[in-house]
PDB file of C-alpha atoms in Angstrom:
ATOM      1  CA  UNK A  28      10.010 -15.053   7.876  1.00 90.00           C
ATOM      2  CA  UNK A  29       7.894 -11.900   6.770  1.00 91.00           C
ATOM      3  CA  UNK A  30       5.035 -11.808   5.606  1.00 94.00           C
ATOM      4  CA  UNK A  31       2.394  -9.381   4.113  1.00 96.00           C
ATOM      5  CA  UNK A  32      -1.370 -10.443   3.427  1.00 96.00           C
ATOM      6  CA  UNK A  33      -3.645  -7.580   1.815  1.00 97.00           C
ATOM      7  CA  UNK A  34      -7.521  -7.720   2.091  1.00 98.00           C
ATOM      8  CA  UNK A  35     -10.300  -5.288   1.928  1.00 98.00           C
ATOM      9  CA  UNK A  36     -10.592  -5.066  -1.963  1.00 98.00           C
ATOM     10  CA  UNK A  37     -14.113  -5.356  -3.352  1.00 98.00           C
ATOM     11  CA  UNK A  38     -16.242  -3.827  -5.970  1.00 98.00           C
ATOM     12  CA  UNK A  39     -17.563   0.075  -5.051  1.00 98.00           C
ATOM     13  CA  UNK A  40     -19.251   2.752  -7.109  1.00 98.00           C
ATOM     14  CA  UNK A  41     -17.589   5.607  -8.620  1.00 98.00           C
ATOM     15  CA  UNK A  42     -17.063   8.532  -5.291  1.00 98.00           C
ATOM     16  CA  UNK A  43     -17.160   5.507  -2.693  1.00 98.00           C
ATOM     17  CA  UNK A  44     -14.702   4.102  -0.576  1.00 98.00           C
ATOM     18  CA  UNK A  45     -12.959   1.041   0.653  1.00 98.00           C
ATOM     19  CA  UNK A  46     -10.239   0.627   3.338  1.00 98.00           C
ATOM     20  CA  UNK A  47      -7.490  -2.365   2.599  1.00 98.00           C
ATOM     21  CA  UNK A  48      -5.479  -3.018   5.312  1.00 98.00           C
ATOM     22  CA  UNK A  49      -1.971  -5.284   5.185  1.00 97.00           C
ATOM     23  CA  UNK A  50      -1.218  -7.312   7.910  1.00 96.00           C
ATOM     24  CA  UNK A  51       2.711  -7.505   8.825  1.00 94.00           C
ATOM     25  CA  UNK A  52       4.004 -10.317  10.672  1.00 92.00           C
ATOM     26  CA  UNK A  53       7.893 -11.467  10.782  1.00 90.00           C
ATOM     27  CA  UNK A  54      10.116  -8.565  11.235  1.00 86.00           C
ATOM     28  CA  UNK A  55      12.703  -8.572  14.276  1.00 81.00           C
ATOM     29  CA  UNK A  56      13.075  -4.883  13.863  1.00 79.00           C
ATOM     30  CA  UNK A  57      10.533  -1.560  13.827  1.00 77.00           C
ATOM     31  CA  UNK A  58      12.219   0.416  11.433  1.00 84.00           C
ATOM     32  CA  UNK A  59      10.820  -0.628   8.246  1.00 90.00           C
ATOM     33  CA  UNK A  60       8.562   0.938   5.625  1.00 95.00           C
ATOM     34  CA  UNK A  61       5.459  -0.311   4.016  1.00 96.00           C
ATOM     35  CA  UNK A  62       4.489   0.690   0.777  1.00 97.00           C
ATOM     36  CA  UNK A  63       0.975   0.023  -1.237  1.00 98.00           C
ATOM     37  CA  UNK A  64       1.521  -0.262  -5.064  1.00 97.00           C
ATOM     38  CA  UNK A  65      -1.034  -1.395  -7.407  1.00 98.00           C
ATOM     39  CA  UNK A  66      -1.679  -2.657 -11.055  1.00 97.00           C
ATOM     40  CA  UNK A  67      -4.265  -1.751 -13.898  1.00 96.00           C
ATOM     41  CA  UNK A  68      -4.928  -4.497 -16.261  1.00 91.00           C
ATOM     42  CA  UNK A  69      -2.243  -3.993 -19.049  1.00 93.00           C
ATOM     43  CA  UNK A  70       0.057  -1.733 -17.077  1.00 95.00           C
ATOM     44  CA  UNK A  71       3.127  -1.712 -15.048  1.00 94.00           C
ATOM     45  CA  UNK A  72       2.691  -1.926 -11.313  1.00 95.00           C
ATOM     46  CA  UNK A  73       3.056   1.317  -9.961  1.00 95.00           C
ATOM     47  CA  UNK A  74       3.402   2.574  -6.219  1.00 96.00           C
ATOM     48  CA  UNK A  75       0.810   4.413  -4.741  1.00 97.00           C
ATOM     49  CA  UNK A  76       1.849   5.141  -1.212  1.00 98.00           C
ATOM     50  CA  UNK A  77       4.513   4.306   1.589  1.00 97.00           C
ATOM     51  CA  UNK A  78       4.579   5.102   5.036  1.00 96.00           C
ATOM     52  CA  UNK A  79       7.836   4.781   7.390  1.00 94.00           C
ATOM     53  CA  UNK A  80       7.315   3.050  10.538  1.00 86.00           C
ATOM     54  CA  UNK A  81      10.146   5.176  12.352  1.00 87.00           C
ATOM     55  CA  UNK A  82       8.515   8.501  12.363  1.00 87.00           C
ATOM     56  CA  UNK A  83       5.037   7.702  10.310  1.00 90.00           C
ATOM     57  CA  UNK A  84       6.407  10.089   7.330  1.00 94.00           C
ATOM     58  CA  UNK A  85       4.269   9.435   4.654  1.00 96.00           C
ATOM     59  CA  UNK A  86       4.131   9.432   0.649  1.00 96.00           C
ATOM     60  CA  UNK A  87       1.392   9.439  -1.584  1.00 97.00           C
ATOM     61  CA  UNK A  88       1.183   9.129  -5.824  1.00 97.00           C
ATOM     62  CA  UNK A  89       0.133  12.302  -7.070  1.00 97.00           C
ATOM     63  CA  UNK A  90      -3.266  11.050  -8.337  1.00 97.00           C
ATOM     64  CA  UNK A  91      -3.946   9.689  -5.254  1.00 98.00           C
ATOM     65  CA  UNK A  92      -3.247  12.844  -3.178  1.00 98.00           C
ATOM     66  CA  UNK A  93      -6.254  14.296  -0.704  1.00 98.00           C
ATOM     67  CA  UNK A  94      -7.983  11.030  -1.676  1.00 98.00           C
ATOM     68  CA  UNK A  95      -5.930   7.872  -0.310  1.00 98.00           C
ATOM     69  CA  UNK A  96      -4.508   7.672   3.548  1.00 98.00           C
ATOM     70  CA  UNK A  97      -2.011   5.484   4.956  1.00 98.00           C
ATOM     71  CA  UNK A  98      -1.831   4.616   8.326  1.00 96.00           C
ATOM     72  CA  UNK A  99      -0.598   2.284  10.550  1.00 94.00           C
ATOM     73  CA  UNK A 100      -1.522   0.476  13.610  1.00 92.00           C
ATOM     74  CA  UNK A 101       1.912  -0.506  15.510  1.00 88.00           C
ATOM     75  CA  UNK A 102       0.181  -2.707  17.658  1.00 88.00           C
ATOM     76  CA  UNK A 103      -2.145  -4.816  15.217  1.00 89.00           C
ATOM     77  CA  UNK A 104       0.842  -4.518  12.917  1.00 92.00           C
ATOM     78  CA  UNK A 105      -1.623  -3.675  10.173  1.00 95.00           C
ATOM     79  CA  UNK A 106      -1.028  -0.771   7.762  1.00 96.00           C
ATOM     80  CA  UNK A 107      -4.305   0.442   6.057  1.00 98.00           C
ATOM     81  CA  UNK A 108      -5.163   2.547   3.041  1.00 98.00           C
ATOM     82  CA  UNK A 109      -8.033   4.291   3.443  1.00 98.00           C
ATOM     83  CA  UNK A 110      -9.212   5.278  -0.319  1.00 98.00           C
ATOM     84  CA  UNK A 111     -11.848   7.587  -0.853  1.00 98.00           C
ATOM     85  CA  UNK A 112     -13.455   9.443  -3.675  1.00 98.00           C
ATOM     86  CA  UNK A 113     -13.176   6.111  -5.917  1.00 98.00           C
ATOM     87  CA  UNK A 114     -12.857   6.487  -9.572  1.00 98.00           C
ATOM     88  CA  UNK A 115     -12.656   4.338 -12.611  1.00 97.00           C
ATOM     89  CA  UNK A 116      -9.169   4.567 -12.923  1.00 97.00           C
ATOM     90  CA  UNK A 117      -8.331   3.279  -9.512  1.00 98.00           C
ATOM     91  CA  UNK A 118      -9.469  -0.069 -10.517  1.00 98.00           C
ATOM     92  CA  UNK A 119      -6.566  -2.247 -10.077  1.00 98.00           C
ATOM     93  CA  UNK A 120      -4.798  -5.462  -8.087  1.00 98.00           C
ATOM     94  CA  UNK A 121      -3.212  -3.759  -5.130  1.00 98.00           C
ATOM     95  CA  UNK A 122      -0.277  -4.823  -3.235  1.00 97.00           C
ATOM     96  CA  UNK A 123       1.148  -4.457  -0.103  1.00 97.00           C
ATOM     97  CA  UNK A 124       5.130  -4.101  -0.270  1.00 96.00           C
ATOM     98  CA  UNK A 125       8.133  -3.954   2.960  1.00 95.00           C
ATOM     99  CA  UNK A 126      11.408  -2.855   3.668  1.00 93.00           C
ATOM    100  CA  UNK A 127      13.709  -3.372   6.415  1.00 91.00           C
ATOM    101  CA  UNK A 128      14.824   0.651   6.510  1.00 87.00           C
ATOM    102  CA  UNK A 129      12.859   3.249   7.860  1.00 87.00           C
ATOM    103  CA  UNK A 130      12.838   5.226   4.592  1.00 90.00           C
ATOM    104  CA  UNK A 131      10.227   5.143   2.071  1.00 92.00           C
ATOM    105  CA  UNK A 132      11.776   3.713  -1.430  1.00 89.00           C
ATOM    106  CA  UNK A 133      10.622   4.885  -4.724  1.00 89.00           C
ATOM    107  CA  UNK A 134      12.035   1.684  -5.857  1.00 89.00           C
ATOM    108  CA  UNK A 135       9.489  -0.169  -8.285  1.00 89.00           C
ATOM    109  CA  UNK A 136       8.139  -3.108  -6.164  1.00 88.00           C
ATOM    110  CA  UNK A 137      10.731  -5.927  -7.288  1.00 88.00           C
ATOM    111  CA  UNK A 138      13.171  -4.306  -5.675  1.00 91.00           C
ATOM    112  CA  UNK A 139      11.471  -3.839  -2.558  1.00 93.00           C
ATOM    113  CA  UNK A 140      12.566  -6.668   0.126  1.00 92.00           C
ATOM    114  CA  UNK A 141       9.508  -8.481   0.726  1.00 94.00           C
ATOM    115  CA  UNK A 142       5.954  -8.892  -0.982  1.00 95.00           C
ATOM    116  CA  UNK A 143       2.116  -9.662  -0.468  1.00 93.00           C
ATOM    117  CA  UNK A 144      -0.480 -11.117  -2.868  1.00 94.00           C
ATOM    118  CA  UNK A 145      -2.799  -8.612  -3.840  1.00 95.00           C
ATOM    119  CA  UNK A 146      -6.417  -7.571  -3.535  1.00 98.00           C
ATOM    120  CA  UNK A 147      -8.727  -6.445  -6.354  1.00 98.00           C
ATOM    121  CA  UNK A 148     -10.208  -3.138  -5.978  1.00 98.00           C
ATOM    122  CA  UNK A 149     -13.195  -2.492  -9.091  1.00 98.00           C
ATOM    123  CA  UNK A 150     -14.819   0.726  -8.870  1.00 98.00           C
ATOM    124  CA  UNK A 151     -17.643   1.288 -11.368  1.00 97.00           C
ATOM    125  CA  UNK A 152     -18.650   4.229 -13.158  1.00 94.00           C
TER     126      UNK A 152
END
């Protein structure tokens, strides 16, 4: 069975950062993609990055670009986001997402194959 579990969220000031990670446990296979989405109160969940695990290509939100990283730690199995630069606006329940192809979906998360609970990021002005 897989299964995603998402931590790290917490409260931060406006221009700080947090790291979430999402543990990955369950697949028989390496070639599957991880995706971080999130949701603002009284808004659609949204993605916000993906990374494959095949060849680590990467894909970020635009309003998250040259702030947020994804990366991945094959061995751990953990896939982090490293946010930086916090604003306001990033305040949100995030959500770790899988799916068993290489390829990063722009699928909206129910369609993805497998998801995690999410973690509250609050960033203050």
């Amino acid at each position: 069975e897989v299964q995603l579990q998402a931590s790290g969220g917490g409260l931060v000031q406006a221009g700080g950062s947090l790291r979430l990670s999402c543990a990955v446990s369950g697949f028989t296979s390496d070639d599957n993609a991880i995706g971080w989405f999130r949701q603002a109160p009284g808004k659609a969940r949204k993605g916000v990055s993906c990374i494959s695990s095949t060849d680590d290509s990467t894909w970020y939100e635009d309003s998250v670009k040259g702030r947020f990283t994804i990366s991945s730690d094959k061995i751990k199995k953990i896939v982090y986001l490293q946010m930086n630069s916090l604003k306001p606006e990033d305040t949100a329940e995030y959500y770790c997402a899988a799916d068993a192809h290489y390829w990063c979906s722009r699928d909206p998360i129910h369609e993805w194959d497998y998801r995690g609970r999410g973690t509250l990021v609050t960033v203050s002005s």
